[in-house]
Amino acid sequence: MSVSYPFLAVLTAFLTFDKTGLGGQMFCAALLHELGHLTVMYLFRQPPRSIDFVSFGIRIRKQQSTALSYGKEVLVFLAGPLSNFISAAILYIIADAQFTQLALVHILLGLFNLLPIGALDGGMIVGNLAHCFTSEHTAKVISLTVSLLCLLPIMAASFILAIQGKANVTLIVTSFYLAFTIFASKDR
């Protein structure tokens, strides 16, 4: 396991400038999300090679020597969002105003990660499902096409809002991050 200085800097800045208190809640939701992936990896007897805390998240690297089937890979990628949805349900049942807000954070993080874009869980699920039914080349084309078709409306919305003078910095940064994940390494 490694923790990079940029990760600590981003986390410190995020928590320092966050006046809403959502920063800590989002960090906890992200940790539970990653624990969902790790739990299923261990259930499949596939412990990670490394866990790295990098600038904008947590990277779990798989062992090189062994591989899971495409179906099991899909389950590993579904485990993160599923852990967020289960946490949200539990928090909603508790139903205090603070817990309801935290439940919403978990739901939004789970849904965001299910977007079929790039290296997000949803993008990886699309790639693995495509590999089940087509050649490796065709699966890559399908994955790239789905990613771009899902990203274009998000980028268009951020562009239109910017032109109207209602620029949403979070949406712009998210659009660029998602574009980056499309071309980032698929090693997780």
C-alpha positions as a Python dict, from the first residue, in 0.01 Angstrom:
ca = {
    (1, 'M'): (0, 0, 0),
    (2, 'S'): (126, 347, -81),
    (3, 'V'): (-2, 696, -14),
    (4, 'S'): (122, 968, -248),
    (5, 'Y'): (191, 1323, -142),
    (6, 'P'): (-47, 1459, -410),
    (7, 'F'): (-325, 1244, -257),
    (8, 'L'): (-258, 1393, 86),
    (9, 'A'): (-241, 1744, -63),
    (10, 'V'): (-569, 1704, -252),
    (11, 'L'): (-740, 1550, 51),
    (12, 'T'): (-610, 1823, 283),
    (13, 'A'): (-716, 2101, 45),
    (14, 'F'): (-1055, 1939, -11),
    (15, 'L'): (-1126, 1900, 361),
    (16, 'T'): (-985, 2244, 445),
    (17, 'F'): (-1194, 2437, 193),
    (18, 'D'): (-1509, 2228, 230),
    (19, 'K'): (-1750, 2433, 438),
    (20, 'T'): (-2042, 2193, 394),
    (21, 'G'): (-1899, 1894, 579),
    (22, 'L'): (-1963, 1677, 274),
    (23, 'G'): (-1592, 1621, 213),
    (24, 'G'): (-1546, 1380, 501),
    (25, 'Q'): (-1870, 1204, 413),
    (26, 'M'): (-1762, 1164, 51),
    (27, 'F'): (-1422, 1031, 159),
    (28, 'C'): (-1592, 771, 384),
    (29, 'A'): (-1829, 673, 103),
    (30, 'A'): (-1532, 631, -133),
    (31, 'L'): (-1352, 412, 121),
    (32, 'L'): (-1659, 189, 162),
    (33, 'H'): (-1686, 173, -217),
    (34, 'E'): (-1329, 48, -248),
    (35, 'L'): (-1380, -194, 42),
    (36, 'G'): (-1666, -345, -160),
    (37, 'H'): (-1428, -416, -448),
    (38, 'L'): (-1164, -556, -211),
    (39, 'T'): (-1414, -780, -32),
    (40, 'V'): (-1522, -949, -355),
    (41, 'M'): (-1162, -977, -474),
    (42, 'Y'): (-1075, -1162, -153),
    (43, 'L'): (-1389, -1378, -183),
    (44, 'F'): (-1257, -1485, -525),
    (45, 'R'): (-915, -1546, -367),
    (46, 'Q'): (-764, -1264, -570),
    (47, 'P'): (-593, -1030, -323),
    (48, 'P'): (-468, -708, -480),
    (49, 'R'): (-105, -663, -579),
    (50, 'S'): (-115, -308, -442),
    (51, 'I'): (-349, -40, -314),
    (52, 'D'): (-235, 310, -402),
    (53, 'F'): (-384, 636, -278),
    (54, 'V'): (-322, 866, -575),
    (55, 'S'): (-415, 1228, -654),
    (56, 'F'): (-780, 1174, -735),
    (57, 'G'): (-865, 842, -581),
    (58, 'I'): (-764, 495, -487),
    (59, 'R'): (-611, 256, -738),
    (60, 'I'): (-637, -117, -675),
    (61, 'R'): (-394, -318, -887),
    (62, 'K'): (-469, -684, -954),
    (63, 'Q'): (-218, -966, -939),
    (64, 'Q'): (-54, -1021, -1278),
    (65, 'S'): (-17, -1398, -1243),
    (66, 'T'): (-386, -1486, -1212),
    (67, 'A'): (-696, -1367, -1389),
    (68, 'L'): (-1064, -1377, -1311),
    (69, 'S'): (-1327, -1468, -1567),
    (70, 'Y'): (-1508, -1177, -1730),
    (71, 'G'): (-1816, -1259, -1521),
    (72, 'K'): (-1621, -1246, -1195),
    (73, 'E'): (-1454, -922, -1306),
    (74, 'V'): (-1802, -773, -1357),
    (75, 'L'): (-1894, -879, -1002),
    (76, 'V'): (-1580, -713, -866),
    (77, 'F'): (-1669, -389, -1045),
    (78, 'L'): (-2033, -407, -931),
    (79, 'A'): (-1926, -460, -568),
    (80, 'G'): (-1816, -97, -517),
    (81, 'P'): (-2144, 67, -622),
    (82, 'L'): (-2341, -210, -451),
    (83, 'S'): (-2163, -139, -122),
    (84, 'N'): (-2262, 228, -162),
    (85, 'F'): (-2626, 135, -227),
    (86, 'I'): (-2636, -101, 72),
    (87, 'S'): (-2481, 168, 292),
    (88, 'A'): (-2735, 420, 163),
    (89, 'A'): (-3023, 186, 247),
    (90, 'I'): (-2893, 132, 601),
    (91, 'L'): (-2837, 504, 651),
    (92, 'Y'): (-3183, 584, 514),
    (93, 'I'): (-3340, 333, 754),
    (94, 'I'): (-3166, 512, 1040),
    (95, 'A'): (-3330, 823, 884),
    (96, 'D'): (-3174, 1104, 1083),
    (97, 'A'): (-3129, 1420, 870),
    (98, 'Q'): (-2749, 1381, 883),
    (99, 'F'): (-2775, 1014, 783),
    (100, 'T'): (-3019, 1094, 503),
    (101, 'Q'): (-2765, 1336, 356),
    (102, 'L'): (-2492, 1073, 387),
    (103, 'A'): (-2722, 817, 223),
    (104, 'L'): (-2758, 1055, -74),
    (105, 'V'): (-2378, 1086, -95),
    (106, 'H'): (-2353, 705, -117),
    (107, 'I'): (-2625, 685, -383),
    (108, 'L'): (-2465, 955, -597),
    (109, 'L'): (-2118, 801, -568),
    (110, 'G'): (-2256, 459, -662),
    (111, 'L'): (-2445, 602, -962),
    (112, 'F'): (-2145, 809, -1074),
    (113, 'N'): (-1924, 501, -1071),
    (114, 'L'): (-2180, 307, -1274),
    (115, 'L'): (-2150, 553, -1563),
    (116, 'P'): (-2029, 341, -1857),
    (117, 'I'): (-1730, 568, -1914),
    (118, 'G'): (-1362, 482, -1928),
    (119, 'A'): (-1207, 333, -1617),
    (120, 'L'): (-1513, 394, -1399),
    (121, 'D'): (-1678, 74, -1278),
    (122, 'G'): (-1953, 105, -1539),
    (123, 'G'): (-1700, 147, -1818),
    (124, 'M'): (-1508, -157, -1699),
    (125, 'I'): (-1832, -356, -1679),
    (126, 'V'): (-1917, -265, -2040),
    (127, 'G'): (-1568, -370, -2150),
    (128, 'N'): (-1586, -704, -1968),
    (129, 'L'): (-1935, -781, -2098),
    (130, 'A'): (-1826, -694, -2452),
    (131, 'H'): (-1529, -931, -2415),
    (132, 'C'): (-1773, -1211, -2330),
    (133, 'F'): (-1942, -1187, -2669),
    (134, 'T'): (-1690, -1041, -2912),
    (135, 'S'): (-1322, -1030, -3003),
    (136, 'E'): (-1079, -818, -2801),
    (137, 'H'): (-1061, -553, -3074),
    (138, 'T'): (-1440, -528, -3110),
    (139, 'A'): (-1479, -514, -2730),
    (140, 'K'): (-1238, -218, -2717),
    (141, 'V'): (-1429, -41, -2994),
    (142, 'I'): (-1760, -102, -2815),
    (143, 'S'): (-1618, 20, -2484),
    (144, 'L'): (-1472, 335, -2642),
    (145, 'T'): (-1792, 409, -2836),
    (146, 'V'): (-2017, 370, -2530),
    (147, 'S'): (-1780, 583, -2322),
    (148, 'L'): (-1776, 865, -2576),
    (149, 'L'): (-2153, 854, -2632),
    (150, 'C'): (-2209, 887, -2257),
    (151, 'L'): (-1943, 1154, -2207),
    (152, 'L'): (-2051, 1384, -2492),
    (153, 'P'): (-2377, 1501, -2328),
    (154, 'I'): (-2190, 1574, -2004),
    (155, 'M'): (-1925, 1775, -2188),
    (156, 'A'): (-2191, 1952, -2395),
    (157, 'A'): (-2379, 2052, -2079),
    (158, 'S'): (-2063, 2193, -1923),
    (159, 'F'): (-1984, 2384, -2244),
    (160, 'I'): (-2338, 2524, -2278),
    (161, 'L'): (-2343, 2636, -1914),
    (162, 'A'): (-2005, 2806, -1959),
    (163, 'I'): (-2128, 2991, -2269),
    (164, 'Q'): (-2437, 3107, -2078),
    (165, 'G'): (-2214, 3247, -1803),
    (166, 'K'): (-2326, 2978, -1560),
    (167, 'A'): (-2004, 2777, -1567),
    (168, 'N'): (-2007, 2486, -1325),
    (169, 'V'): (-1647, 2419, -1229),
    (170, 'T'): (-1731, 2079, -1081),
    (171, 'L'): (-1901, 1969, -1404),
    (172, 'I'): (-1610, 2096, -1616),
    (173, 'V'): (-1348, 1921, -1401),
    (174, 'T'): (-1557, 1604, -1393),
    (175, 'S'): (-1589, 1611, -1773),
    (176, 'F'): (-1213, 1635, -1817),
    (177, 'Y'): (-1156, 1365, -1554),
    (178, 'L'): (-1399, 1132, -1732),
    (179, 'A'): (-1233, 1204, -2068),
    (180, 'F'): (-900, 1115, -1908),
    (181, 'T'): (-1038, 785, -1773),
    (182, 'I'): (-1137, 680, -2124),
    (183, 'F'): (-775, 676, -2231),
    (184, 'A'): (-618, 582, -1895),
    (185, 'S'): (-473, 241, -1825),
    (186, 'K'): (-731, -33, -1772),
    (187, 'D'): (-509, -204, -1511),
    (188, 'R'): (-697, -212, -1185),
}
